[in-house]
Coordinates of C-alpha atoms in Angstrom, one line a residue:
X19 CA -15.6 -37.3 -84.9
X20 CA -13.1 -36.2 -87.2
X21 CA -13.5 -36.6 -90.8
X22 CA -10.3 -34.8 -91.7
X23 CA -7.8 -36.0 -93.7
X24 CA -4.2 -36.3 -91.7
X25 CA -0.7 -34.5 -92.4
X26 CA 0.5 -37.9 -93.9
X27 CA -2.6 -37.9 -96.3
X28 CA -2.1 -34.0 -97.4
X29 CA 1.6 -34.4 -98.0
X30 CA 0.7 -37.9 -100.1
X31 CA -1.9 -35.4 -102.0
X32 CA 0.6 -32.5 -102.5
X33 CA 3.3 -35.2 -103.5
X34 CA 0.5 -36.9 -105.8
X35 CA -0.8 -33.7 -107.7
X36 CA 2.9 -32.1 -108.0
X37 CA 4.0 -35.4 -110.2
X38 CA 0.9 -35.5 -111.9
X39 CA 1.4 -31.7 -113.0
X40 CA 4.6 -32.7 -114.4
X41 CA 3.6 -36.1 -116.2
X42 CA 0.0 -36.0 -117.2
X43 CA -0.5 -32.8 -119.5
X44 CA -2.7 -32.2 -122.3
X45 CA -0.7 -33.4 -124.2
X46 CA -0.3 -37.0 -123.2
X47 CA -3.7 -37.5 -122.2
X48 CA -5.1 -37.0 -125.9
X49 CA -2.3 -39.0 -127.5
X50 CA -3.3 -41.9 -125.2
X51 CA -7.0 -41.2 -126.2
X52 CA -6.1 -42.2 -129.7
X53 CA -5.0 -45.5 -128.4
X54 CA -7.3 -48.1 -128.5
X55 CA -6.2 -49.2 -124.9
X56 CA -6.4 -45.4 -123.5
X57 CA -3.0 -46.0 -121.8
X58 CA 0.5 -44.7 -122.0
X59 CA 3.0 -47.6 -121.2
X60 CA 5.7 -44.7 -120.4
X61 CA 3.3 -43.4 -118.4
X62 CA 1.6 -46.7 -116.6
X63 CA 5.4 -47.9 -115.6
X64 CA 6.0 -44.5 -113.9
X65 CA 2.8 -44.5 -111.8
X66 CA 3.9 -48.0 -110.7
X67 CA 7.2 -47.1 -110.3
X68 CA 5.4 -44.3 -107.5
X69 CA 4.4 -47.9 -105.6
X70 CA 0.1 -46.5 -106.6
X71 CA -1.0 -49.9 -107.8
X72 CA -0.4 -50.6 -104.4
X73 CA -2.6 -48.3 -102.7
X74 CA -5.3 -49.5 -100.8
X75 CA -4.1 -53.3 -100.5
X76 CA -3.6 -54.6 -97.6
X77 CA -0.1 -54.9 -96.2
X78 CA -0.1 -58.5 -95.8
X79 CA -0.4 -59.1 -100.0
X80 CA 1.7 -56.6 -100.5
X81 CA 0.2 -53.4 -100.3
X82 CA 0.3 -50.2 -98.4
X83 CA -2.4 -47.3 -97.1
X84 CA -5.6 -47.5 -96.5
X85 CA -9.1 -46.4 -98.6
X86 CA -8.8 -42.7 -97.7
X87 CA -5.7 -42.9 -99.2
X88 CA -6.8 -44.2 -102.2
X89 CA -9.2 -41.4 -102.5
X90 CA -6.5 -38.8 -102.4
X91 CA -4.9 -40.5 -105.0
X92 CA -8.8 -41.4 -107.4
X93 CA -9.6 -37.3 -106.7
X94 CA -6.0 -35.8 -107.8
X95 CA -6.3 -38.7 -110.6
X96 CA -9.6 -36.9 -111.6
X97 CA -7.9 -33.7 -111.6
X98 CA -5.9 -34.3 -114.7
X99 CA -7.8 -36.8 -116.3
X100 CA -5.4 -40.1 -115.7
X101 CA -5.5 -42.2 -118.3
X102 CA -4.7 -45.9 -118.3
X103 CA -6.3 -49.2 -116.7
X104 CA -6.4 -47.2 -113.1
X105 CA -10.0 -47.1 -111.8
X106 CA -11.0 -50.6 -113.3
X107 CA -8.2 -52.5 -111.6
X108 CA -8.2 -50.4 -108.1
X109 CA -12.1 -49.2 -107.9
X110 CA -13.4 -52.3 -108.8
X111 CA -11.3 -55.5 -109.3
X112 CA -9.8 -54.7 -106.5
X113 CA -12.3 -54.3 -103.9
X114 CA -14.1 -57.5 -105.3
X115 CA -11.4 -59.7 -104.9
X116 CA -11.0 -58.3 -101.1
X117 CA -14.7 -59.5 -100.2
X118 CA -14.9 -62.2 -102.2
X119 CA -11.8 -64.1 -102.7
X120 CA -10.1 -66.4 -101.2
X121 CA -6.5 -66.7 -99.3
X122 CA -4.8 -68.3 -101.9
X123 CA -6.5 -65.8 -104.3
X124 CA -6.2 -63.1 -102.6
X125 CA -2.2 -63.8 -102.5
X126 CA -1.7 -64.4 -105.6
X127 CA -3.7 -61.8 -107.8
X128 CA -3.6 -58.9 -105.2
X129 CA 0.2 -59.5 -104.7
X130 CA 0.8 -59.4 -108.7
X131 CA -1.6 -56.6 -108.8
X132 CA 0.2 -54.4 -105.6
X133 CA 3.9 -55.3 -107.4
X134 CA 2.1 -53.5 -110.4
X135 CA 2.6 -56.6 -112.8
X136 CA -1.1 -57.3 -113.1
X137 CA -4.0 -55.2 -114.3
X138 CA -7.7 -56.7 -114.0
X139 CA -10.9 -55.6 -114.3
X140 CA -14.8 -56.6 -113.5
X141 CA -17.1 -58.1 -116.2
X142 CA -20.7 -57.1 -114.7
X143 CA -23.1 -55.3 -117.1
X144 CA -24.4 -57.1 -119.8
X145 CA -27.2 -54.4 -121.4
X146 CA -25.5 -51.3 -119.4
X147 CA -27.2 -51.1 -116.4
X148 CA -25.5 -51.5 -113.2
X149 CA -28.5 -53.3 -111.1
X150 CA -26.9 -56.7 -109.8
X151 CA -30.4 -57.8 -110.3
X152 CA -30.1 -57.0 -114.2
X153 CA -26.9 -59.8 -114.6
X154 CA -28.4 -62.8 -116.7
X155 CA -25.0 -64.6 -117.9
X156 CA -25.6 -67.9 -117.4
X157 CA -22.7 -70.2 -116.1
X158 CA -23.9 -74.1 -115.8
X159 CA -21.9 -76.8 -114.5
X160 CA -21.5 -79.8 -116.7
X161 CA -19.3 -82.8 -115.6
X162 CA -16.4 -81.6 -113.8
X163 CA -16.1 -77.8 -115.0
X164 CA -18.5 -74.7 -115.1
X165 CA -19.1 -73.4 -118.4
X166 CA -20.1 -69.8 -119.6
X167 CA -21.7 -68.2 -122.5
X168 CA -22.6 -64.9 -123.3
X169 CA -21.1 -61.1 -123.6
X170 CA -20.5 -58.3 -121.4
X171 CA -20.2 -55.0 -122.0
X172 CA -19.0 -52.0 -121.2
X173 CA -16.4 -53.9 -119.3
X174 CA -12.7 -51.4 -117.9
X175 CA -9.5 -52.3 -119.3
X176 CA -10.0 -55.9 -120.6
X177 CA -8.1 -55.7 -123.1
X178 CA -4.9 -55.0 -120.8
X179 CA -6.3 -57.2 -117.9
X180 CA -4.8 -60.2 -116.6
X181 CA -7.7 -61.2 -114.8
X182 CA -11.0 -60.5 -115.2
X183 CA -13.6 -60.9 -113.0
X184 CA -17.0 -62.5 -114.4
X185 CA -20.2 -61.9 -112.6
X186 CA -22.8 -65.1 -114.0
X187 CA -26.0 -66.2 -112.4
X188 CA -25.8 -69.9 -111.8
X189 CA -29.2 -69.9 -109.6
X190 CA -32.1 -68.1 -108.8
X191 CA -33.3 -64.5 -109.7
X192 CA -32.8 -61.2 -108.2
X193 CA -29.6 -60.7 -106.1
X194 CA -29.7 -64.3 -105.6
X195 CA -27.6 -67.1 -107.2
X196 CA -24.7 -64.7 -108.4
X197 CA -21.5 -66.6 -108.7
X198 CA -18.1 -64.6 -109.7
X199 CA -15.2 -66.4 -111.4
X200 CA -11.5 -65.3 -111.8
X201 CA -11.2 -66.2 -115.6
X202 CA -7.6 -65.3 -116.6
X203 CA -7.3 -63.0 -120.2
X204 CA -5.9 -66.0 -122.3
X205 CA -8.7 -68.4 -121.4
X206 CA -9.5 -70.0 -124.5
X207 CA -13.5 -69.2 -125.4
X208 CA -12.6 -65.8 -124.3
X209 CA -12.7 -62.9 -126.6
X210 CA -12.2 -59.0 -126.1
X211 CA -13.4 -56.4 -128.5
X212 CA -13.1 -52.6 -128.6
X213 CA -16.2 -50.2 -127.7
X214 CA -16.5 -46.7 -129.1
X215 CA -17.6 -44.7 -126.1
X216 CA -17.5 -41.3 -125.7
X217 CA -15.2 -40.5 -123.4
X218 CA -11.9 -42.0 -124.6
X219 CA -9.3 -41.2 -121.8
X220 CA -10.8 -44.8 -120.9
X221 CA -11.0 -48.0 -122.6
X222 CA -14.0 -50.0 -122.3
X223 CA -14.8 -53.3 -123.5
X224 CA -17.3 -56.1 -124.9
X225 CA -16.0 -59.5 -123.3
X226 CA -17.3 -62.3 -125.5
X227 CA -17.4 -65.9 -123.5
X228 CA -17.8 -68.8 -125.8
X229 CA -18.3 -71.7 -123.9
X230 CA -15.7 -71.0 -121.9
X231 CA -14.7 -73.9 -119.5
X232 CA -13.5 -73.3 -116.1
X233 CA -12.6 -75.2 -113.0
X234 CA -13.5 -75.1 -109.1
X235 CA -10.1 -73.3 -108.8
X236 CA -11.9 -70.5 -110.8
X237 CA -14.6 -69.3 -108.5
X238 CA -14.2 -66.2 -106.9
X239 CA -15.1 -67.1 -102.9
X240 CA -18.3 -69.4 -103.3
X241 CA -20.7 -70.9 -105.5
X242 CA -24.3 -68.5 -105.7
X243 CA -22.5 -66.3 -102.3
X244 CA -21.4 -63.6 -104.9
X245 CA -24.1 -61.1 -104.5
X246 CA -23.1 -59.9 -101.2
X247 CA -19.9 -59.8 -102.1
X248 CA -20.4 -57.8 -105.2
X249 CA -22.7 -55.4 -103.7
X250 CA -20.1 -54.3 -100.8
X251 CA -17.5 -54.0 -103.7
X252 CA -19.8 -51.7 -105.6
X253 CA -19.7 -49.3 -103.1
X254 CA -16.0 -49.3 -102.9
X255 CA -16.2 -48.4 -106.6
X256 CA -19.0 -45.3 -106.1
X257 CA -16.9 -44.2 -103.5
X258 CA -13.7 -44.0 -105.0
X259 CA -15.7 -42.6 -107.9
X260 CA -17.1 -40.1 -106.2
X261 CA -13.3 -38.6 -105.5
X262 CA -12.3 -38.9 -108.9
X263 CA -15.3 -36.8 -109.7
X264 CA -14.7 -34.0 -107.2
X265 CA -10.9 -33.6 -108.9
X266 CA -12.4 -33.2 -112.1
X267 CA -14.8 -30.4 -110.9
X268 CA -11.8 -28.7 -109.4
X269 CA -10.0 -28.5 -112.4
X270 CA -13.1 -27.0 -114.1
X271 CA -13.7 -24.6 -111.9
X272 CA -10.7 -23.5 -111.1
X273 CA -10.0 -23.5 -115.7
X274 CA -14.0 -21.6 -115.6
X275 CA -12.3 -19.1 -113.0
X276 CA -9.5 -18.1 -114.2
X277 CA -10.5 -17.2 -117.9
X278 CA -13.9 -15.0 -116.7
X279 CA -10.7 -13.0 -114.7
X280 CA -9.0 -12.2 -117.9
X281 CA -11.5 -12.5 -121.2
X282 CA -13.2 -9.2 -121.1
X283 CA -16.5 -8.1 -122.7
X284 CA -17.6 -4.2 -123.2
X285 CA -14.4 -3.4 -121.5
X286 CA -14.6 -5.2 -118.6
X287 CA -14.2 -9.1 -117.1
X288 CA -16.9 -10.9 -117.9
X289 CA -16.7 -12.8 -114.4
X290 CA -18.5 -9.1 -113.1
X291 CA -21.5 -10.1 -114.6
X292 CA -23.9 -11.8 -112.8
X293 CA -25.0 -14.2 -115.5
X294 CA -21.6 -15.5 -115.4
X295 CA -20.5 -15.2 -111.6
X296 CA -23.8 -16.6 -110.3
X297 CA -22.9 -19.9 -112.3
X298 CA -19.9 -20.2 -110.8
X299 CA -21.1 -19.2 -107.1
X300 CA -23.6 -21.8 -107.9
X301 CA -20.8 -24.2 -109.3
X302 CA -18.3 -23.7 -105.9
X303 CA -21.5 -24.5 -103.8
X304 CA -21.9 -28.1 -105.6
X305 CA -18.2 -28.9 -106.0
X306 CA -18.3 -28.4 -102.1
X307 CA -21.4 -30.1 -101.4
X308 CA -20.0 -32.8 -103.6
X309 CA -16.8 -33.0 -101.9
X310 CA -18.7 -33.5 -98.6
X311 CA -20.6 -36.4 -99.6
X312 CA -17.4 -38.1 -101.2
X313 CA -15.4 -37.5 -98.3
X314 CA -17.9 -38.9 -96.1
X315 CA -18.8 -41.8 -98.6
X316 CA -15.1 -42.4 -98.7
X317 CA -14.7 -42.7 -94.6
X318 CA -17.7 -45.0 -94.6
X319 CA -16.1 -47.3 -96.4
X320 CA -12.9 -47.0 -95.2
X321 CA -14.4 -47.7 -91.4
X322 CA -17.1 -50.3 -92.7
X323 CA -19.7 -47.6 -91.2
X324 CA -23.0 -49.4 -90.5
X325 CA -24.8 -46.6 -93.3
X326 CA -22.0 -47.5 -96.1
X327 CA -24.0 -48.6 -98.9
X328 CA -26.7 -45.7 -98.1
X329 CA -23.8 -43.1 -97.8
X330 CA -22.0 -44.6 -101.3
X331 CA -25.5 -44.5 -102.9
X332 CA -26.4 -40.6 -102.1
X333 CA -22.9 -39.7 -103.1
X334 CA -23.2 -40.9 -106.2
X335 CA -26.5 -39.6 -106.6
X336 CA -25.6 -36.1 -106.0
X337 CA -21.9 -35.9 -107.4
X338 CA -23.0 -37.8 -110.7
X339 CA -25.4 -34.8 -111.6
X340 CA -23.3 -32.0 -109.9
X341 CA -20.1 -33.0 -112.3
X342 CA -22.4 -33.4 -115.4
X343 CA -23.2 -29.8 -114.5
X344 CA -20.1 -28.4 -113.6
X345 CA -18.6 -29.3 -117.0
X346 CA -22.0 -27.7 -118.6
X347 CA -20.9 -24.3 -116.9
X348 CA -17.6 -24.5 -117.9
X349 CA -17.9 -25.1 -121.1
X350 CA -21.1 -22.0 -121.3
X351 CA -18.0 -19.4 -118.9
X352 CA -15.5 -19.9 -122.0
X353 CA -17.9 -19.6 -124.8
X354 CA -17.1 -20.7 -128.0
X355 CA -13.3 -22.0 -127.5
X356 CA -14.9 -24.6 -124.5
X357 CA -17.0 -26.1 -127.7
X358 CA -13.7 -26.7 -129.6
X359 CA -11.2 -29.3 -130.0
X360 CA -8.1 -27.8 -129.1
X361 CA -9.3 -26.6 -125.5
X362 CA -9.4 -29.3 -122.7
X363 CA -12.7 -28.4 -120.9
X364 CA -14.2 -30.7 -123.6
X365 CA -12.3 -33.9 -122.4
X366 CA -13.8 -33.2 -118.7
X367 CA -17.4 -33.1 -120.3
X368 CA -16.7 -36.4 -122.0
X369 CA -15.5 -37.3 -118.6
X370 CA -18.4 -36.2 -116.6
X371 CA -21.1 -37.4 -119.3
X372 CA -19.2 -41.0 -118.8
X373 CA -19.0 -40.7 -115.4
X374 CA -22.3 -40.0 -114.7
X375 CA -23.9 -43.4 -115.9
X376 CA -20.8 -45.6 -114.7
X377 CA -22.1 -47.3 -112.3
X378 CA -25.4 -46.1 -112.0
X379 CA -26.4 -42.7 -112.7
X380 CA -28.4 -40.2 -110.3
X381 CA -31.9 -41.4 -111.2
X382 CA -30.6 -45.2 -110.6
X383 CA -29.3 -44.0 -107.2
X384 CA -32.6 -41.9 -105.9
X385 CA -34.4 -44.9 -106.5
X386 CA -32.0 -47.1 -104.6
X387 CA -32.0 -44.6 -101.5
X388 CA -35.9 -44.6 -101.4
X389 CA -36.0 -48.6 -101.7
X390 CA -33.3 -48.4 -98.8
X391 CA -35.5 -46.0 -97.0
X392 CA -38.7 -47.8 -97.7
X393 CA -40.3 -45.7 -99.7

């Protein structure tokens, strides 16, 4: 079995990583951090001008490539630190609407989303934990139209989204009784406020629902079906997460590298000593490790493998904590500039701290492997 990425896929990465050289610097990802919306428009309309927000869609709404592909593309975004309504749109509204929606909305918002004329996002977590079990939004059905109430938090790009996805429980307990609705940004009851989050080359959201009224027409696939569907979407998201992780621990890495080869200490490079170069030994052997389980998470996916959601869950597990460290080493190899402002290596820790949680964080994930294992 071959688990290698082909010479289409390497030239798409090359292509990929040469334009975002050129287009994401240091310099335009921290002005767009001061944005409240984390995204340059200059910026946004050239990645869609480079046919991205197309990525992963199927051909027949007007998409191209498969998952892998969109992996490439999430671990050479992760590289530079991509700003913009990206991973909430293609990681997880994306996905979501795939498994869940149907025909005629799968046409209509994957189609505006693959032209790059639609950005949307997924309302899930409600105290910040990512356990579909942990969703208590309540959506009732009075007369002839559902009706929600309550907030979620921590919710990508809502603020730019056209659509947002709502997860709400409208039965049951658990898993069970999960209902998803496609509630369109200028719904009236809907409101969208800023969150101050650490890392701010993303924009997360609270989305405030005040008895907003919806019809049929609204409901993502069917009525208390959504868990299911959300749970195979969620992998999706850890997967393409996972390769989004990996570029950032290449870029640290390679940044913690290259300084211990030139700052010197009593005369010499202080990448001789073992204090720093066993770190950094230590460091390659996790970005690998990591890379392994993302690439393998990524082709589960991308086939439908029968050990998917188990494959997803470990990835996440292990890359989660092994980023989180990466951008701890890095920042201890450069010393007291990795501490400041004016060096990047702080934006990947913000990154990686972020990271970790979204989603579910390593601790959530061991638990979820040993339930799947029954342990």
């Amino acid at each position: 079995m071959d688990f290698a990425f082909s010479a289409e896929q390497e030239a798409f990465r090359e292509q990929t990583r040469r334009f975002l050289a050129s287009e994401v610097t240091s310099k335009r990802v921290r002005a767009a951090s001061d944005w409240p919306d984390a995204c340059d428009t200059d910026l946004w309309e050239k990645c869609r001008e480079q046919g991205w927000m197309a990525i992963g869609i199927p051909e027949a709404y007007g998409g191209a490539g498969t998952f892998l592909d969109l992996a490439v593309l999430m671990e050479e975004a992760g590289r530079h630190l991509l700003p913009g309504p990206w991973f909430g749109t293609m990681a997880l509204a994306v996905p979501l609407i795939l498994e869940a929606g149907s025909a005629p909305q799968k046409a209509a918002v994957l189609g505006a989303i693959a032209a790059g004329d639609a950005v949307a996002s997924l309302a899930m977590t409600e105290t910040g934990g990512w356990a579909i079990e942990d969703v208590t939004l309540q959506a009732s059905y009075v007369g002839s139209r559902w009706r929600l109430t309550g907030v979620k938090r921590f919710v990508p790009d809502a603020d730019r989204a056209k659509y947002i996805i709502v997860v709400a429980r409208t039965a049951g307990a658990g898993a069970d009784g999960i209902t998803l609705f496609l509630v369109p940004r200028d719904t009236p009851g809907l409101a969208v406020r800023h969150m101050a989050t650490l890392d701010r080359t993303r924009s997360w959201c609270e989305v405030q629902l005040a008895d907003v009224a919806l019809d049929q027409s609204h409901v993502l696939g069917e009525v208390e079906s959504g868990g299911p569907a959300l749970q195979r979407a969620l992998a999706w998201g850890r997967a393409a997460l996972c390769a989004e992780m990996i570029g950032g621990m290449s870029w640290i890495l390679d940044t913690a590298v290259e300084y211990a080869k030139v700052r010197e200490q009593f005369g010499k490079p202080i990448g001789i000593y073992q204090a720093v170069s066993h770190r950094l030994a230590s460091s390659l052997v996790q970005l690998e490790s990591s890379r392994s389980a993302a690439y393998y998470a990524a082709w589960a996916v991308d086939t439908n493998a029968d050990d998917r959601e188990l494959a997803t869950t470990m990835a996440k597990a292990y890359v989660s904590d092994a980023y989180r460290q990466a951008a701890w080493t890095g920042i201890q190899t450069l010393g007291g500039i990795g501490f400041t402002w004016e060096h990047d290596m702080q934006l990947y820790f913000k990154r990686a701290k972020a990271s970790e949680v979204l989603l579910g964080d390593g601790m959530f994930h061991r638990e979820r492997v040993a339930t799947m294992q029954g342990f």
